[in-house]
mmCIF file of C-alpha atoms in Angstrom:
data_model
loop_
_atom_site.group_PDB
_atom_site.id
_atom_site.type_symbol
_atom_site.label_atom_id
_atom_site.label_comp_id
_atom_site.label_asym_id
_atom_site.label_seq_id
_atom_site.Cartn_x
_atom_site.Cartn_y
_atom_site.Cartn_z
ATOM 1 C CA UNK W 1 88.900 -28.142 50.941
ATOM 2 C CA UNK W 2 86.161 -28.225 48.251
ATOM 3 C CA UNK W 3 83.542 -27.781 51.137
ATOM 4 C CA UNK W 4 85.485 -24.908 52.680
ATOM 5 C CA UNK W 5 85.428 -23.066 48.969
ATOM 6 C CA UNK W 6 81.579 -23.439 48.613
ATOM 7 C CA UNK W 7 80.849 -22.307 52.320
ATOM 8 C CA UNK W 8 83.048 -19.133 51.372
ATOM 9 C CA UNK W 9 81.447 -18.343 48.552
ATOM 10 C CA UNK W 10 77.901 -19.350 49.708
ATOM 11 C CA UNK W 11 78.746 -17.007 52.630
ATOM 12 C CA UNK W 12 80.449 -14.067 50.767
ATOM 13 C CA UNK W 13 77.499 -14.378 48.097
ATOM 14 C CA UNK W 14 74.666 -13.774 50.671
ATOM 15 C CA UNK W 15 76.586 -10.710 52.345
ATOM 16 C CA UNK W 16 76.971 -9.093 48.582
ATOM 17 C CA UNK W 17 73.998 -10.034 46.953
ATOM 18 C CA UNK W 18 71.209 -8.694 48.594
ATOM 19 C CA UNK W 19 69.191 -5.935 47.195
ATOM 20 C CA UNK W 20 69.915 -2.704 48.013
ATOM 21 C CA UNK W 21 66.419 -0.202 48.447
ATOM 22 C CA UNK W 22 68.312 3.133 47.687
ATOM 23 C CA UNK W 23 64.249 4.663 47.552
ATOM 24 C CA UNK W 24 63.111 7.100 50.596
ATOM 25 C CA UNK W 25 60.489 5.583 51.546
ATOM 26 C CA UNK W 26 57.838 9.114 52.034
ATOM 27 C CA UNK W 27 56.229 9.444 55.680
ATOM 28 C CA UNK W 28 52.455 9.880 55.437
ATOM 29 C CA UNK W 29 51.329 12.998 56.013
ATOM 30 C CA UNK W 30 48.090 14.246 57.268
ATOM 31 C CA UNK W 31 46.582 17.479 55.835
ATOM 32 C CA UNK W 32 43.540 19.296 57.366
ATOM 33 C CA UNK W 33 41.587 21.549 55.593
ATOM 34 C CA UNK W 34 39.196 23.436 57.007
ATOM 35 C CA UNK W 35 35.685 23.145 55.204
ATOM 36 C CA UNK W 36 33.805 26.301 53.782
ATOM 37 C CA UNK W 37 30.127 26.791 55.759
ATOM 38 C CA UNK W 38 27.593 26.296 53.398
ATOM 39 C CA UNK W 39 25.253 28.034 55.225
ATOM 40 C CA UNK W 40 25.310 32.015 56.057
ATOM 41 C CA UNK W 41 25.847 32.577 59.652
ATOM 42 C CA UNK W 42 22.443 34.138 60.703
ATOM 43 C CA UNK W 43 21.497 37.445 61.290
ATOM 44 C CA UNK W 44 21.370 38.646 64.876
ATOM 45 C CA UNK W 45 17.707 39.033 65.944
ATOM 46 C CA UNK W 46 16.204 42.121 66.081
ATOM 47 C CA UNK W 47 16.035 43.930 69.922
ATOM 48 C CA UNK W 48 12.718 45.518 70.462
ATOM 49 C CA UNK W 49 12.065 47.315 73.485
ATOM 50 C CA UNK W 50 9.712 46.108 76.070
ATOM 51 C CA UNK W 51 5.969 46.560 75.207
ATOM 52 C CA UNK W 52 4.737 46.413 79.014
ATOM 53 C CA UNK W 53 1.782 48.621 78.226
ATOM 54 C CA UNK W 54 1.275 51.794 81.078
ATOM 55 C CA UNK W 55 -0.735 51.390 83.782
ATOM 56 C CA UNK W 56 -3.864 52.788 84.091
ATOM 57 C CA UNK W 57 -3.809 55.918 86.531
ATOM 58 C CA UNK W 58 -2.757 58.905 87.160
ATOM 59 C CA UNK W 59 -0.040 61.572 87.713
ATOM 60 C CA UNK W 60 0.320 63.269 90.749
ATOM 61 C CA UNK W 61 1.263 67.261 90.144
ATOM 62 C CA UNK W 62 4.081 68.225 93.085
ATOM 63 C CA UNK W 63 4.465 71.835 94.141
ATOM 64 C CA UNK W 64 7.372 73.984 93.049
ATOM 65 C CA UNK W 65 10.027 74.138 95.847
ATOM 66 C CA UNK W 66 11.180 77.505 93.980
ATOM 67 C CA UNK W 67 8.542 80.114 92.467
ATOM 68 C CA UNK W 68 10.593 80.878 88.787
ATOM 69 C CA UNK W 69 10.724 84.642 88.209
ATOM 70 C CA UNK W 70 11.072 84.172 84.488
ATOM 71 C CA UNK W 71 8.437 83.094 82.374
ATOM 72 C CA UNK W 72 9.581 79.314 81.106
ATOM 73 C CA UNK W 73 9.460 78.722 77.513
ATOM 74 C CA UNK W 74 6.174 77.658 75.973
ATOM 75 C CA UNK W 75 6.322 73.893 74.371
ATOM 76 C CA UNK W 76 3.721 73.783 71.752
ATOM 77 C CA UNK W 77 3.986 69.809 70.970
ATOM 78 C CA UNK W 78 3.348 69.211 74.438
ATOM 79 C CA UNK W 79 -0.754 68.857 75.285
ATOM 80 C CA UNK W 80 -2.151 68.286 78.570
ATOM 81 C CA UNK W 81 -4.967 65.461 79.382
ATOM 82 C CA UNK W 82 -6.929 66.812 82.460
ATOM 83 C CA UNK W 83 -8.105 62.717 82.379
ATOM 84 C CA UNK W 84 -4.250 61.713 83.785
ATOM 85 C CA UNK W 85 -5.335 63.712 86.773
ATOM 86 C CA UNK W 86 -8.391 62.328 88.174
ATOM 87 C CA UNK W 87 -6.994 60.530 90.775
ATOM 88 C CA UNK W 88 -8.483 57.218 89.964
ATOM 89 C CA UNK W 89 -6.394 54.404 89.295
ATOM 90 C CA UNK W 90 -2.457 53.556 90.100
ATOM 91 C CA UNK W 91 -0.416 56.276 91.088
ATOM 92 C CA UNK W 92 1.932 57.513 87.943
ATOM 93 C CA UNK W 93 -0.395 55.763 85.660
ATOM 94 C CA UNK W 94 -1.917 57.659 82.441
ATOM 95 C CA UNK W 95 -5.704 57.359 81.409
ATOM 96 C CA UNK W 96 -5.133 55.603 78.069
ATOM 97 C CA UNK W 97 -3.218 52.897 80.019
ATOM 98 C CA UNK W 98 -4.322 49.206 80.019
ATOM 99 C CA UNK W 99 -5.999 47.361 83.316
ATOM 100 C CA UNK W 100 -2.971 45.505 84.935
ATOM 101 C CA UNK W 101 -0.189 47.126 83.159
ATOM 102 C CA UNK W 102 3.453 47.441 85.031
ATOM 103 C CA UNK W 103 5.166 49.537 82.283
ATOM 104 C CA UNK W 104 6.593 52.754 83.051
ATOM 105 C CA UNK W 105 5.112 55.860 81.777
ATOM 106 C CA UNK W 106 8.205 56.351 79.665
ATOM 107 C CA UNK W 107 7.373 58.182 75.912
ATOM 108 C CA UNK W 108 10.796 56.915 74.567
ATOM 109 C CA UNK W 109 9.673 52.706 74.802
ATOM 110 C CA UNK W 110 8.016 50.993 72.218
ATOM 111 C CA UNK W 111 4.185 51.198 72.566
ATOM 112 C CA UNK W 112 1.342 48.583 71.118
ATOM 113 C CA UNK W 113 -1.348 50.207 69.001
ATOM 114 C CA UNK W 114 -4.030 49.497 71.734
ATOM 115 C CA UNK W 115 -2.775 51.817 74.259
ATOM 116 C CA UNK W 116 -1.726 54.941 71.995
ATOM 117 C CA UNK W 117 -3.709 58.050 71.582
ATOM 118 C CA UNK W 118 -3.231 58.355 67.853
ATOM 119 C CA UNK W 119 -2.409 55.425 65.949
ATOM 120 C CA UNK W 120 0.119 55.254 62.903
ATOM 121 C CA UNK W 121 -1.188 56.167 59.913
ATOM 122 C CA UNK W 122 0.262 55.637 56.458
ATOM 123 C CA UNK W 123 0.473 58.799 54.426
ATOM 124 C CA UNK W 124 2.451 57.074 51.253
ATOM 125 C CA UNK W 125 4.011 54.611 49.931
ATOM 126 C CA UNK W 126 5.407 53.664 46.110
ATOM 127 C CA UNK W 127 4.072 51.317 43.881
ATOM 128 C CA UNK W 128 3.447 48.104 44.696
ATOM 129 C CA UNK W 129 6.253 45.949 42.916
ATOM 130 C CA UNK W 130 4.666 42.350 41.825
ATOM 131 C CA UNK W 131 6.628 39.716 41.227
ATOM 132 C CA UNK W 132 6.207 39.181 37.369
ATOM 133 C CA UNK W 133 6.645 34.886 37.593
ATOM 134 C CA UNK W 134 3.697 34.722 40.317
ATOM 135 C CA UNK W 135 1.611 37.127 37.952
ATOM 136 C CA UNK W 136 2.320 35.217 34.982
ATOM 137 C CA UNK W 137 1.099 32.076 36.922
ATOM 138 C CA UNK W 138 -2.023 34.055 38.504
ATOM 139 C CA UNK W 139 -1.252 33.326 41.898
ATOM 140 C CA UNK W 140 -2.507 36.095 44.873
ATOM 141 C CA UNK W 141 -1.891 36.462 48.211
ATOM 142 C CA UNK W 142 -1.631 38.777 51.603
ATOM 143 C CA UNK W 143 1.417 39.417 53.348
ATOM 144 C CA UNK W 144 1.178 40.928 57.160
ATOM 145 C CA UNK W 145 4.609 42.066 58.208
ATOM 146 C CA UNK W 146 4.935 43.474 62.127
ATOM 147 C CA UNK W 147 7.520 46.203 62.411
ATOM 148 C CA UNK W 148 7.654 49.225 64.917
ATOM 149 C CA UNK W 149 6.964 52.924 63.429
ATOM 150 C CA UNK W 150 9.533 55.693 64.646
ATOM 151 C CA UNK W 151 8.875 58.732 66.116
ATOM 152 C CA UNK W 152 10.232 60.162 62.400
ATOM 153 C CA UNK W 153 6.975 58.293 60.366
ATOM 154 C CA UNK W 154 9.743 55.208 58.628
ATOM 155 C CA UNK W 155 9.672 51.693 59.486
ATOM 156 C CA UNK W 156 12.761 50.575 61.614
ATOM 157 C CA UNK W 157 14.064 47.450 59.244
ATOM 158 C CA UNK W 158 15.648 45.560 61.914
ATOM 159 C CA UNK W 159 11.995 44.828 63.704
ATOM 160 C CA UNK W 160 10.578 43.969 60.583
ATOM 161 C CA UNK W 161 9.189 40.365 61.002
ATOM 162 C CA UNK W 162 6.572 38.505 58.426
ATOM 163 C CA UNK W 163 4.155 37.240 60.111
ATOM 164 C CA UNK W 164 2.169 35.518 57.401
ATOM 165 C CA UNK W 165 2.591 34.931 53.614
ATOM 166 C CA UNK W 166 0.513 32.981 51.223
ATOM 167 C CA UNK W 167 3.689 32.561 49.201
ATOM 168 C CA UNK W 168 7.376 33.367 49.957
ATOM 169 C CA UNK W 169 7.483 35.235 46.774
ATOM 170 C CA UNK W 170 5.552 38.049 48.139
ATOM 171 C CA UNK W 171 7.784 38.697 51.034
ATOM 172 C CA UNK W 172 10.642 40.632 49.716
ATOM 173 C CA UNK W 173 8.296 42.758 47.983
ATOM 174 C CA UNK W 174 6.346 43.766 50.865
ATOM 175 C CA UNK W 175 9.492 44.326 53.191
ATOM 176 C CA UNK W 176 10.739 46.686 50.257
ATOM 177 C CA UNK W 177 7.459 48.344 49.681
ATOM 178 C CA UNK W 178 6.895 49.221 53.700
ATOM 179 C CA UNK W 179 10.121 50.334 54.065
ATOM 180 C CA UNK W 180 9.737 53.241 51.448
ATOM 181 C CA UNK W 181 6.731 54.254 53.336
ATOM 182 C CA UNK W 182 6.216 57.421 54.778
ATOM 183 C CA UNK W 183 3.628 57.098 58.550
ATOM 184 C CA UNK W 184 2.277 59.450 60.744
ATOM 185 C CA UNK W 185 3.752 58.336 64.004
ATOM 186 C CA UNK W 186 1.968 56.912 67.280
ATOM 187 C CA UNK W 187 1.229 59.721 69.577
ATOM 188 C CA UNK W 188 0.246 59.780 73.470
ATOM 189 C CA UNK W 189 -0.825 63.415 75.036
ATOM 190 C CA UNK W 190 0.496 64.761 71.974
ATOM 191 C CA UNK W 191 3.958 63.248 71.523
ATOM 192 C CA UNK W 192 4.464 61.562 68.685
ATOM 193 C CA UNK W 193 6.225 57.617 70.434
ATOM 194 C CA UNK W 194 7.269 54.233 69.051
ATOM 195 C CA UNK W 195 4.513 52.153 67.525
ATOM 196 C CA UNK W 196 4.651 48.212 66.756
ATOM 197 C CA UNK W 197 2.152 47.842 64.193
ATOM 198 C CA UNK W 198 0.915 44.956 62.071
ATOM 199 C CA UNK W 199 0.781 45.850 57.706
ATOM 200 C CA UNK W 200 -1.172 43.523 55.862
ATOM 201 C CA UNK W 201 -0.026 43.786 52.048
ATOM 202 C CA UNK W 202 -2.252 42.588 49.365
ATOM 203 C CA UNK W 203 -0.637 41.002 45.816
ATOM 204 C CA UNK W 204 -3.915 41.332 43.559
ATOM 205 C CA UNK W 205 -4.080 40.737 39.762
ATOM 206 C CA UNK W 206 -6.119 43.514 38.334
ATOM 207 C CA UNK W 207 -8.229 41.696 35.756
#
């Protein structure tokens, strides 16, 4: 009987006495952020035009099929070179064009300075602005920049490439300073054409 009340109660105490976690236990959760770029996506490159100079030739003149009654209008910008019809050379070639060339004579592509008639000229520009913590230090340099010229006299910013600087400082300064510059455009038989030129820019301390 006595052994029969302490198995009970061993029994009864086990079922009733444990502990009781009344806590939700929390699920983990998993959060993803999405990190900033540090770095700027860059800049799409500038498109140039194909420089494939002209070759050198000639134009051929073909007769009118219909004799105009009228007398056509008179084009004053447009000049005639008696040397693109001599015959020598490749066939729809111009004189000024360069030995081996496969470009087409086309006035509205980009053209290098070796095969123009009239190169770009620079009329004016503003004042050179140097930056004042290289000319506190004393330091100098050159700056050549390669950008194409427009048929308008401006550079065209999105072919502006440097391509050398004796210190990075000097860069922005010369990109600013060509682009407020005011050219005589390129021309070929008279037309003024797209130029890619090369503008060396010179930081000097004036002692």
């Amino acid at each position: 009987m006595i052994h029969g009340v302490l198995i009970y109660g061993a029994v009864n105490a086990t079922m009733t006495g444990a502990a009781r976690d009344d806590d939700v236990a929390a699920d983990t959760m998993l959060i993803f952020m999405e990190q900033p770029d540090d770095e700027p996506e860059p800049e799409p490159e500038p498109v140039i035009a194909r420089l494939d100079p002209p070759p050198k030739g000639f134009q051929v003149v073909t007769a009118p099929i219909f004799i105009p009654t009228e007398i056509p209008p008179i084009n004053l910008d447009e000049r005639f070179d008696p040397r693109d019809f001599t015959g020598e050379g490749i066939e729809g070639g111009i004189f000024s064009g360069v030995e081996g060339g496969s470009g087409p004579v086309d006035l509205s592509q980009t053209f290098l300075e070796a095969v123009v008639d009239e190169r770009p000229e620079r009329l004016s520009c503003p004042p050179l602005q140097y930056p004042e913590l290289l000319r506190q230090a004393g330091i100098e340099g050159t700056v050549v920049i390669q950008a194409v010229v427009d048929t308008t006299g401006h550079i065209q910013r999105n072919t502006m490439e440097v391509i050398r600087a004796d210190h990075r400082g000097f860069e922005r300064p010369a990109r600013d300073l060509l682009m407020r510059c005011l050219y005589r455009p390129g021309r070929i038989r008279g037309r003024p054409v797209r130029v890619l030129v090369q503008q060396p820019i010179t930081f000097g301390i004036t002692r």
